[in-house]
Every structure is written in C-alpha cells, then in structure tokens.
mmCIF file of C-alpha atoms and ligand atoms in Angstrom:
data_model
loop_
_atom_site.group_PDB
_atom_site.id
_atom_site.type_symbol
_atom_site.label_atom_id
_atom_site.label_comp_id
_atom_site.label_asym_id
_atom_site.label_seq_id
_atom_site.Cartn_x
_atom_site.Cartn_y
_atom_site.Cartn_z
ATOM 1 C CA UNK A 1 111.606 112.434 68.181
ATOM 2 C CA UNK A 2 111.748 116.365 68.031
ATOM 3 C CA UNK A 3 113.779 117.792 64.706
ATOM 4 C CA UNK A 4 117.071 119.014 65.401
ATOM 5 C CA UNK A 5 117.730 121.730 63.077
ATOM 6 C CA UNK A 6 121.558 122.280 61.764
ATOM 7 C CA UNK A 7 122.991 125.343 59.829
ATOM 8 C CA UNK A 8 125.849 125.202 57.600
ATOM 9 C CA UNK A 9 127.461 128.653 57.833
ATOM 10 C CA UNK A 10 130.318 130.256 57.053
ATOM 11 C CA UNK A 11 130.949 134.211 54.985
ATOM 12 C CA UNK A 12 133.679 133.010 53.135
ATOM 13 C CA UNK A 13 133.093 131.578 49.706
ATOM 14 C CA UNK A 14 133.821 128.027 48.308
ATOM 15 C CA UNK A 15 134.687 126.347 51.230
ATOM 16 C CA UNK A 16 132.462 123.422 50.659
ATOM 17 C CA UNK A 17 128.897 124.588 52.106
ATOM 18 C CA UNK A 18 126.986 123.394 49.706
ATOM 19 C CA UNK A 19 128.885 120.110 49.241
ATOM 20 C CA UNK A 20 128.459 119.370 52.666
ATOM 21 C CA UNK A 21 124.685 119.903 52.979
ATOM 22 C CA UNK A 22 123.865 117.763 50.207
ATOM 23 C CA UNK A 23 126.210 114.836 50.672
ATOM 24 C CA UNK A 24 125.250 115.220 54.527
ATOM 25 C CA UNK A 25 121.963 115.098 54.251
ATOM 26 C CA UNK A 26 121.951 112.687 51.390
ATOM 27 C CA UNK A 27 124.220 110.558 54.261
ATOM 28 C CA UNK A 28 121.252 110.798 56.753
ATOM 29 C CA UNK A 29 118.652 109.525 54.653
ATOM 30 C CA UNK A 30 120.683 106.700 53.496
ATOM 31 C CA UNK A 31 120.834 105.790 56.974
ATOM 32 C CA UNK A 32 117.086 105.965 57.052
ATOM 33 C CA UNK A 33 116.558 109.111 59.332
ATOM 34 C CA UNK A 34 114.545 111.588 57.471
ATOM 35 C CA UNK A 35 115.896 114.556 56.300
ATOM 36 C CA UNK A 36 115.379 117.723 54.798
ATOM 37 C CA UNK A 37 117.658 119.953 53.344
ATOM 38 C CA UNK A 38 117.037 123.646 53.124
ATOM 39 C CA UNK A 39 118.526 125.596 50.043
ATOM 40 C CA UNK A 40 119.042 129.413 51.040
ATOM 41 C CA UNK A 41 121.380 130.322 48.983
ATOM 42 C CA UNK A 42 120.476 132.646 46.402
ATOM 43 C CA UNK A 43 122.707 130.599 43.941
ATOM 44 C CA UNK A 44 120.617 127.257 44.506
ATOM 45 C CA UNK A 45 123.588 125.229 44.180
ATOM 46 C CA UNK A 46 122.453 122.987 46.741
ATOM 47 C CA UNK A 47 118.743 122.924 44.769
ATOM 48 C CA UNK A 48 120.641 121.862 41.273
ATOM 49 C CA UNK A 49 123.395 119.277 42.871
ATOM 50 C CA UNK A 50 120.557 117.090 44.222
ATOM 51 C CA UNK A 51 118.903 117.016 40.726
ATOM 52 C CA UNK A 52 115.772 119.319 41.461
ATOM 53 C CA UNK A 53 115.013 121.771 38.654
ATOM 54 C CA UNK A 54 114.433 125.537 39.844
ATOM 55 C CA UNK A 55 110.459 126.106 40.028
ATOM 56 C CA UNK A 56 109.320 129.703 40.503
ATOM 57 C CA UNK A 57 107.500 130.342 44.059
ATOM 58 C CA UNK A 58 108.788 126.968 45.728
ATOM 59 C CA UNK A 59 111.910 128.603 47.656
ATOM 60 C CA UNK A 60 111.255 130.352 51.195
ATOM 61 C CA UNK A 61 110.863 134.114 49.584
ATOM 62 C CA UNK A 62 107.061 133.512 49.990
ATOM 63 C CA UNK A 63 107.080 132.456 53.627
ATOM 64 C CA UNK A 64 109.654 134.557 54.700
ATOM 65 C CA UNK A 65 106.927 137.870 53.375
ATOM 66 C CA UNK A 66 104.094 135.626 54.931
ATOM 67 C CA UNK A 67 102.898 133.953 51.957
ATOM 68 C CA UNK A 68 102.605 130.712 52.187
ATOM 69 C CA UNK A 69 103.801 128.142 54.452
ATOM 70 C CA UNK A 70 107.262 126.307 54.512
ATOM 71 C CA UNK A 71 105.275 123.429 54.681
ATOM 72 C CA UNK A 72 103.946 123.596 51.091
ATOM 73 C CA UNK A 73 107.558 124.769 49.571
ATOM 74 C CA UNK A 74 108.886 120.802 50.561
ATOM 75 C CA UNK A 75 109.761 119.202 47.193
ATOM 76 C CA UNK A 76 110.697 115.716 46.995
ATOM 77 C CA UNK A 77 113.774 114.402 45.665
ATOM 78 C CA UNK A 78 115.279 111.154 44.056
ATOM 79 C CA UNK A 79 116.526 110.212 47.270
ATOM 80 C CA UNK A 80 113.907 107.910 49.843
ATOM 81 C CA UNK A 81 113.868 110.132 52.716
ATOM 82 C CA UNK A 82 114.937 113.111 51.752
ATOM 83 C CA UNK A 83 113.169 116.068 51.069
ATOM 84 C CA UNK A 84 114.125 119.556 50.228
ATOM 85 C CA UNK A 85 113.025 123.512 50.543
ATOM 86 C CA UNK A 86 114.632 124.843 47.237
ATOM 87 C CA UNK A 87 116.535 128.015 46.860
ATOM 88 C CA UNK A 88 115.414 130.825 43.313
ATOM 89 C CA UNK A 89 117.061 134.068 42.843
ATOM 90 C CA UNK A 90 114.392 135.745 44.433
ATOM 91 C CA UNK A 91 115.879 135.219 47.901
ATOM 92 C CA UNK A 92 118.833 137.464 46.498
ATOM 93 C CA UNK A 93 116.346 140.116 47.309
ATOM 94 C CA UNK A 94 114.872 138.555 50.775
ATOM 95 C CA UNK A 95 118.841 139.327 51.706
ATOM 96 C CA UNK A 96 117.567 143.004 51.475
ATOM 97 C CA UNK A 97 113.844 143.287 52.114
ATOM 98 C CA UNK A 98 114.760 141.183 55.650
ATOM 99 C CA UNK A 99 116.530 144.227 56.993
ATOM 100 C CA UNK A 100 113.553 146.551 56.788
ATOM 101 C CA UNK A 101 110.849 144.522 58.500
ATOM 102 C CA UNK A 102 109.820 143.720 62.365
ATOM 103 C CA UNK A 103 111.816 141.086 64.031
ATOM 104 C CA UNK A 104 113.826 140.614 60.966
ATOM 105 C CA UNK A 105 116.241 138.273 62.633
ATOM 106 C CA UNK A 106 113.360 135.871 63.960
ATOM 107 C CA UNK A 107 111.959 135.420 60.319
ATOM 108 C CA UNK A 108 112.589 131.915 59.284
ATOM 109 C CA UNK A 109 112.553 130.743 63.070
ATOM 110 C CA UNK A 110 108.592 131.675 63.137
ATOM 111 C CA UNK A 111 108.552 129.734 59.355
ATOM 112 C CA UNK A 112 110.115 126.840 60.213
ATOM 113 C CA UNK A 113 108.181 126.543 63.916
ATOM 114 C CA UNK A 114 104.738 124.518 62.166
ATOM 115 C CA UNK A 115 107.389 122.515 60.316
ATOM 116 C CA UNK A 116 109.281 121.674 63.618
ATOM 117 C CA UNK A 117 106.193 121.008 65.173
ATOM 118 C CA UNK A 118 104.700 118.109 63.114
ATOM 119 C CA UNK A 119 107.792 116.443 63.429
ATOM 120 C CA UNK A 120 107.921 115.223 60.181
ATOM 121 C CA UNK A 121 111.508 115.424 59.681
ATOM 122 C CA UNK A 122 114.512 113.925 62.280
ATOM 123 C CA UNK A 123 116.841 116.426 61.139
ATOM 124 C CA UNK A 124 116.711 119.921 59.105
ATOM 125 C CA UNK A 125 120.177 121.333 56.916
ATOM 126 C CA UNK A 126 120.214 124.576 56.383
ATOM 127 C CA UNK A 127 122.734 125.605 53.738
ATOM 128 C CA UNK A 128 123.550 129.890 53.295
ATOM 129 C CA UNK A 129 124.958 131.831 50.993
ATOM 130 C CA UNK A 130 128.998 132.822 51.409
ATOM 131 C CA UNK A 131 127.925 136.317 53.477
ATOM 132 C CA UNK A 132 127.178 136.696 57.225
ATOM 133 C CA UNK A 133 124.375 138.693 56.047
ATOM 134 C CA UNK A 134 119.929 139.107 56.839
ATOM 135 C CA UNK A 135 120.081 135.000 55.318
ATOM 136 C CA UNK A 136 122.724 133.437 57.165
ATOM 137 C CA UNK A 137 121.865 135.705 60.305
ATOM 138 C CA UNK A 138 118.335 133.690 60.051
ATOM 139 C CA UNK A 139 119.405 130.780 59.861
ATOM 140 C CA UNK A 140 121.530 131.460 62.793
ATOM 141 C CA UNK A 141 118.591 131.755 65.050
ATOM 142 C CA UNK A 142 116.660 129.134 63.209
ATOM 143 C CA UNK A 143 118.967 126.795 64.234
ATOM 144 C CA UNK A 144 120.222 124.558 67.453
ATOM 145 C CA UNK A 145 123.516 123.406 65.841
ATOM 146 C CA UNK A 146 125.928 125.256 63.878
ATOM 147 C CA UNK A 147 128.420 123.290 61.937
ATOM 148 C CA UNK A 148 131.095 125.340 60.163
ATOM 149 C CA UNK A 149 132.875 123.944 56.977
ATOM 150 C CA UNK A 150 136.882 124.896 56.513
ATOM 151 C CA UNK A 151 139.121 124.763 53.533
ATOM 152 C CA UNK A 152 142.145 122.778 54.696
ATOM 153 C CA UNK A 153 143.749 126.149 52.539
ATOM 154 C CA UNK A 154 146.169 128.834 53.537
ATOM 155 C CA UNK A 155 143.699 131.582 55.542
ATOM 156 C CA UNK A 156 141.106 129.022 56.628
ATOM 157 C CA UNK A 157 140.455 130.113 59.868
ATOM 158 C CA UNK A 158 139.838 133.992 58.697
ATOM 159 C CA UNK A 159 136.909 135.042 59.742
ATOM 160 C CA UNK A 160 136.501 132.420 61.863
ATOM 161 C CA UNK A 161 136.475 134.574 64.971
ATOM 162 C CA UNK A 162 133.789 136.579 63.187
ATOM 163 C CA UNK A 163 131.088 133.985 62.851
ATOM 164 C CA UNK A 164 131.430 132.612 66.700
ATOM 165 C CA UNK A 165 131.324 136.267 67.736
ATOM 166 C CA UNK A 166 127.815 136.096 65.829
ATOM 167 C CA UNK A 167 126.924 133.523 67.878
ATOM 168 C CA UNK A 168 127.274 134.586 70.793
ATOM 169 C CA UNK A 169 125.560 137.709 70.009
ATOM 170 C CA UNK A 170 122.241 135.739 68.941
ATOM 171 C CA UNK A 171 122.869 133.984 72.599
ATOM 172 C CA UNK A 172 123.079 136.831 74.812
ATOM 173 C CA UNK A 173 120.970 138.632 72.985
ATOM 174 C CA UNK A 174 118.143 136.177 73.621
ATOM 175 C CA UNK A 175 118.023 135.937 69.884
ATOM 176 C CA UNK A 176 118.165 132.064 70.173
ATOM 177 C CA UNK A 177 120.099 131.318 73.217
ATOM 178 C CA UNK A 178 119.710 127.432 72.551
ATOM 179 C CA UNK A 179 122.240 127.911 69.258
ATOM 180 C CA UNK A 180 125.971 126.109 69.223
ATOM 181 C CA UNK A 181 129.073 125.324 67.857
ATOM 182 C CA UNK A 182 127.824 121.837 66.836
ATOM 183 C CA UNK A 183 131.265 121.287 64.666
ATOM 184 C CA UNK A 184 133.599 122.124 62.514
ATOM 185 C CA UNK A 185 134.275 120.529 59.126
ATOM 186 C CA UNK A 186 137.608 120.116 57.794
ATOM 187 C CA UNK A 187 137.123 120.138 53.542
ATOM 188 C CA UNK A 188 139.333 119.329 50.574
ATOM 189 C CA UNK A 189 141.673 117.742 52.506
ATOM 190 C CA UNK A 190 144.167 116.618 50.700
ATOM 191 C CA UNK A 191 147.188 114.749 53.053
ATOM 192 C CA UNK A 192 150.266 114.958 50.348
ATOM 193 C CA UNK A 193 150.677 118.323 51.616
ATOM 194 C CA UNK A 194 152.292 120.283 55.073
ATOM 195 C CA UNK A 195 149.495 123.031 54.898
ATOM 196 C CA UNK A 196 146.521 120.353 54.834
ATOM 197 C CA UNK A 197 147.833 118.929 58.012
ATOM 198 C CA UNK A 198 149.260 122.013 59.376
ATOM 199 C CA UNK A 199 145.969 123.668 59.082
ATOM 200 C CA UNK A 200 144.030 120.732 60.777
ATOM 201 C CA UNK A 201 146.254 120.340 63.606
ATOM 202 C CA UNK A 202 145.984 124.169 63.881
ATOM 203 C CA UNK A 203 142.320 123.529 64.081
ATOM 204 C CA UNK A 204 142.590 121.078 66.856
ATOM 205 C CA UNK A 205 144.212 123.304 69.114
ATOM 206 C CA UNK A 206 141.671 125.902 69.216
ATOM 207 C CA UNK A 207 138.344 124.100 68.866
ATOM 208 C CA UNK A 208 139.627 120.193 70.004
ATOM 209 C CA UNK A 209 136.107 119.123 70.863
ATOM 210 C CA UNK A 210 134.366 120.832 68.147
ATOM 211 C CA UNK A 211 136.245 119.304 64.885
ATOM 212 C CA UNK A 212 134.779 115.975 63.631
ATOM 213 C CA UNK A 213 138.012 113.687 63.026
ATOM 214 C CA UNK A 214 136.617 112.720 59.670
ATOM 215 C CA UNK A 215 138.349 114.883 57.094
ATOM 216 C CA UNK A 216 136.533 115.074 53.489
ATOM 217 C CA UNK A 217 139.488 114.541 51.118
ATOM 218 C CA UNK A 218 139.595 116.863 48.188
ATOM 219 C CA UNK A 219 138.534 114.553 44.880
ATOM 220 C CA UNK A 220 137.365 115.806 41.625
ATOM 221 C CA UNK A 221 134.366 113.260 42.266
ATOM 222 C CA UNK A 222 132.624 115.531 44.818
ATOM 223 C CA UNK A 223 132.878 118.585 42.165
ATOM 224 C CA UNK A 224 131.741 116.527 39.621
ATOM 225 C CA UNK A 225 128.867 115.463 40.939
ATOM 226 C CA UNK A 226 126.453 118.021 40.963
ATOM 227 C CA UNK A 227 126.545 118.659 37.001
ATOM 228 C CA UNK A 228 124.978 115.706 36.911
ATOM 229 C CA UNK A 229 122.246 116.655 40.299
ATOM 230 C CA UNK A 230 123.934 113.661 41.781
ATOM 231 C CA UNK A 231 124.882 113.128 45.638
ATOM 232 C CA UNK A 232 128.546 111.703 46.226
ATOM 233 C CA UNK A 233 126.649 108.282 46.983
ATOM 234 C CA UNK A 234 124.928 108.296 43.682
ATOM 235 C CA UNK A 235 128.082 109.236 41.508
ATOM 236 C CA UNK A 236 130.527 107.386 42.838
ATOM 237 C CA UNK A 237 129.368 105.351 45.516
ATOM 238 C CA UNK A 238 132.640 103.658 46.282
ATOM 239 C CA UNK A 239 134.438 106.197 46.104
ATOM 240 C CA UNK A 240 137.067 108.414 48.873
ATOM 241 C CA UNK A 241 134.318 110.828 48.971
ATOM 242 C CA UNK A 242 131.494 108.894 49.773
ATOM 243 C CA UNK A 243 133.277 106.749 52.411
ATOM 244 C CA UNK A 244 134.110 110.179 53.625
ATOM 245 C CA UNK A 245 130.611 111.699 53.626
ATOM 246 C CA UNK A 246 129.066 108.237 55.296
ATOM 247 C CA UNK A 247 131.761 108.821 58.069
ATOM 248 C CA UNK A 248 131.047 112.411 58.902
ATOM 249 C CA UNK A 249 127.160 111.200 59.095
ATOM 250 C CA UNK A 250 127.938 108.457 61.455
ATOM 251 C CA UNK A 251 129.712 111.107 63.254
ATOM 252 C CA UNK A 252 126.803 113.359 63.028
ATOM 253 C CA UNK A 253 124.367 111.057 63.914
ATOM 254 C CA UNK A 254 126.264 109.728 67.193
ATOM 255 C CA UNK A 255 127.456 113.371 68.229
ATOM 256 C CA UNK A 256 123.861 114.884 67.789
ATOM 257 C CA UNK A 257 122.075 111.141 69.146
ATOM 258 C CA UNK A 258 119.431 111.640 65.765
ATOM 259 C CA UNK A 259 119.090 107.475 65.982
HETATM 260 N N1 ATP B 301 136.112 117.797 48.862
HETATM 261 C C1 ATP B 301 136.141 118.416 47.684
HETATM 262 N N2 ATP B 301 137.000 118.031 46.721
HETATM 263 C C2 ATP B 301 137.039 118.680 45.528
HETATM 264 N N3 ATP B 301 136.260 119.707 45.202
HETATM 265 C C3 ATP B 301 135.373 120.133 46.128
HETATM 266 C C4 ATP B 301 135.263 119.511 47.398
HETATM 267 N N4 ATP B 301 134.297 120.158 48.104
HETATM 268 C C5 ATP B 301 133.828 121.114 47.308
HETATM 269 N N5 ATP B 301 134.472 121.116 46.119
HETATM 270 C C6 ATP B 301 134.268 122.050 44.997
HETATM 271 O O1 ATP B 301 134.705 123.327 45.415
HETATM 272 C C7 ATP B 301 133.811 124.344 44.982
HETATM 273 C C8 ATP B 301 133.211 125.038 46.199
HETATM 274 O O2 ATP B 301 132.484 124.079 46.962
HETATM 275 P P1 ATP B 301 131.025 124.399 47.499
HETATM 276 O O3 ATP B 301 130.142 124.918 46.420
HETATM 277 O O4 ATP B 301 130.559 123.217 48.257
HETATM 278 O O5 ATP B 301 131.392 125.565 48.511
HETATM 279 P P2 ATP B 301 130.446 126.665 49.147
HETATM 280 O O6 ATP B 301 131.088 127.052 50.432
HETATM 281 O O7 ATP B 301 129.047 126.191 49.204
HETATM 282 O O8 ATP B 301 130.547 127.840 48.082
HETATM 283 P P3 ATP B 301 129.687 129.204 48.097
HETATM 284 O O9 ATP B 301 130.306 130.003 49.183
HETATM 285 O O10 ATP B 301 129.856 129.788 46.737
HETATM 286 O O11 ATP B 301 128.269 128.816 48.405
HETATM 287 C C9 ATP B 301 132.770 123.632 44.143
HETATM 288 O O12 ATP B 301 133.160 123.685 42.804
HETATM 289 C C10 ATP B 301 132.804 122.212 44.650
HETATM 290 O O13 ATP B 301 132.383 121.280 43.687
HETATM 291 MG MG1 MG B 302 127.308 127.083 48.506
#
C-alpha cells in the first residue's frame, strides 16, 4: 500500500503538536501499521518524548542542503514498528537557509519522494515547529493530509483562518494541489468546564466533518510522559490518555483507510 503522509501543523505554540505526533504514531504501530514519525521541530521535543537521544547529522538539515538521503537519517525506536527522522538545532537554521534557495517550498517533498517510493512505511507524521514559517510551509507540500491540533482554551481558533488560507495557497498554486484538511484535533480537553465544551461545539459548527469526535482529555499523564521518552501507552497504559490516543488512531486509521 502507498504511504500516506500526514502533517501536524499549527503557528501557535503549545497546543499539543508534539503530543499528538508521538502518541499518534506510537497508536499506529501498536496497531501494527508501520509508522514513522518525522521530528522538524527545531526543539526535538518529539525526538526526546519517544526516548531517542539527539545525535548530530541524523535530523533532515543534511537532506534538505542535499546531503544525504532521508533514507539514512531513519532511527529506530523502542517501539516495534515505529521508526523516526529526528529533529537537532541545526534545522533552527534550515528555517532560514530554506528561503534563499530554488524551489524552496518543494524541499522536503523531493526528500521524502525515494522514501515514499519504497513503501516502507504505511503512514508518515510530520510534526513542525509553532511558526507557519520555510519548515511548516514544507511540510505543507510534503504532505496529503493536514491534521490541525486545538487547545480546547479561550482563542483556540486564532489563526485558524490563517493556516487553511495556506492551504489553499499551496493548492492553487500547484504547490501540492493533492494537500487537505484531513482533521482537526480537539486537545486538553477537560469537560468540568463551559469553555472546553463551548469551544468544541464552536468547532463543530465551522469544520463539522473535519473534527474527529475523540477529544484528548487534558491529564498530567500525557505531560509527564516525555521526561521519561515514554509514549502515553508506555507510561500509563490504562490510563484516560491512552484510551484517548488509541481512539483518535482508530479514528485515523478508518477515516484515512491505512488498514
Ligand atoms: N492532553 C494534555 N493534557 C495535559 N498536558 C498536555 C496535553 N497535551 C499536551 N500537554 C502539555 O502541554 C504542553 C504543550 O504540548 P505540546 O508540546 O504537545 O504542544 P506543541 O503544540 O507541540 O508545542 P510547541 O508549539 O512548543 O511545539 C506540553 O508541556 C505537554 O506536555
Ligand atoms: Mg511541539
């Protein structure tokens, strides 16, 4: 089956990007369809939560200046079927050097085409930094599916507008016109309050195909976890969150047919 490549975007900050693409991916696997999760965040949050130490010259700053291959920056993890590309503060400066070459936007869509191609992986996570800048841009036309995460917070749908009007650029500018909304992602949930549910049903209205009906419950557990490079499932497998993050894969997986 061909790889189906997903980007978890969205410029504002803390609004459980990273979170998402691990326990997401980590939810794939467990379900046996292989995954790989790519770290392009200059922070590497994703690269520490899932327990992989930072290694000088194994994120995509190499490929992405044509050296080296995507290919040879895959580093296994912990987890049986997944695999990750992992993020070094180097790409903090890819976010610059981007801007001034050819084709900029088209960068990690020509890196990731071999990878693609041998089909090795069912289904490709992209996780970005909190800006809608040369790395997030990329991995807008890298990717077929978008899936934006929200705060359930006061001001979640800011800049909302902003990131779909990106898309649709990419689109009509022949960028990648294959690229869409694949979902929204309704974070930190937490149902004791109005503004969670105000904020979802808000949602609802405007996008009520797009949201995924599983809503990932704020828990201490999921910000726990990654001090110790743990997924949800390995930390507290019984746990709100991972019944929550096992959901919102099942959900993937039948929304996007990867089984
Ligand atoms: N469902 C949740 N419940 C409780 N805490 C959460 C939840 N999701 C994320 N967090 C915590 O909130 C903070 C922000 O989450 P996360 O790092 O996933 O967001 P982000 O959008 O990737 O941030 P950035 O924009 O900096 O990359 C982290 O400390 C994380 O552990
Ligand atoms: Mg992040």
């Amino acid at each position: 089956m061909a790889t189906t490549v997903f980007t978890i975007a969205n410029q504002k900050g803390g609004v459980g990007k990273t979170t998402t693409a691990v326990n997401l991916a980590a939810a794939l696997a467990e379900q046996k369809i292989h995954t790989l999760l790519i770290d392009l965040d200059p922070q590497a949050n994703a690269t520490s939560a899932i327990g992989v130490e930072k290694t000088e010259g194994r994120s995509l700053y190499g490929p992405l200046h044509g050296d080296g291959s995507a290919i040879d920056m895959i580093t296994p993890t912990s987890i049986e079927h997944l695999a990750l590309i992992p993020a070094e503060e180097d790409l903090a400066a890819a976010e610059i050097e981007l801007s001034q070459m050819e084709n900029y936007l088209m960068k990690l869509r020509a890196i990731l085409a071999p990878l693609r191609a041998t089909n090795g992986y069912r289904a490709i996570i992209i996780d970005c930094p909190p800006a809608l800048g040369m790395l997030s841009m990329n991995s807008l036309a890298a990717a077929d599916h978008l899936l934006i995460t929200l705060q359930c917070e006061y001001m979640a749908l800011e800049g909302l507008g902003q990131i779909l009007r990106n898309v649709e650029r990419l689109k009509t500018a022949d960028v990648n016109a294959d690229l869409e909304l694949g979902g929204v992602i309704m974070t930190m949930f937490d149902g004791r309050t109005n503004l969670s549910r105000q904020i979802v049903e808000e949602v609802k209205e405007h996008l009520p195909e797009k949201i995924f009906s599983t809503l990932i419950p704020r828990t201490v557990r999921l910000s726990e976890a990654p001090s110790f490079g743990k997924t949800i499932f390995d930390y507290d497998p019984t746990g709100v969150g991972s019944t929550a993050y096992r959901d919102l894969g099942q959900e993937v997986i039948q929304r996007f047919a990867l089984k």
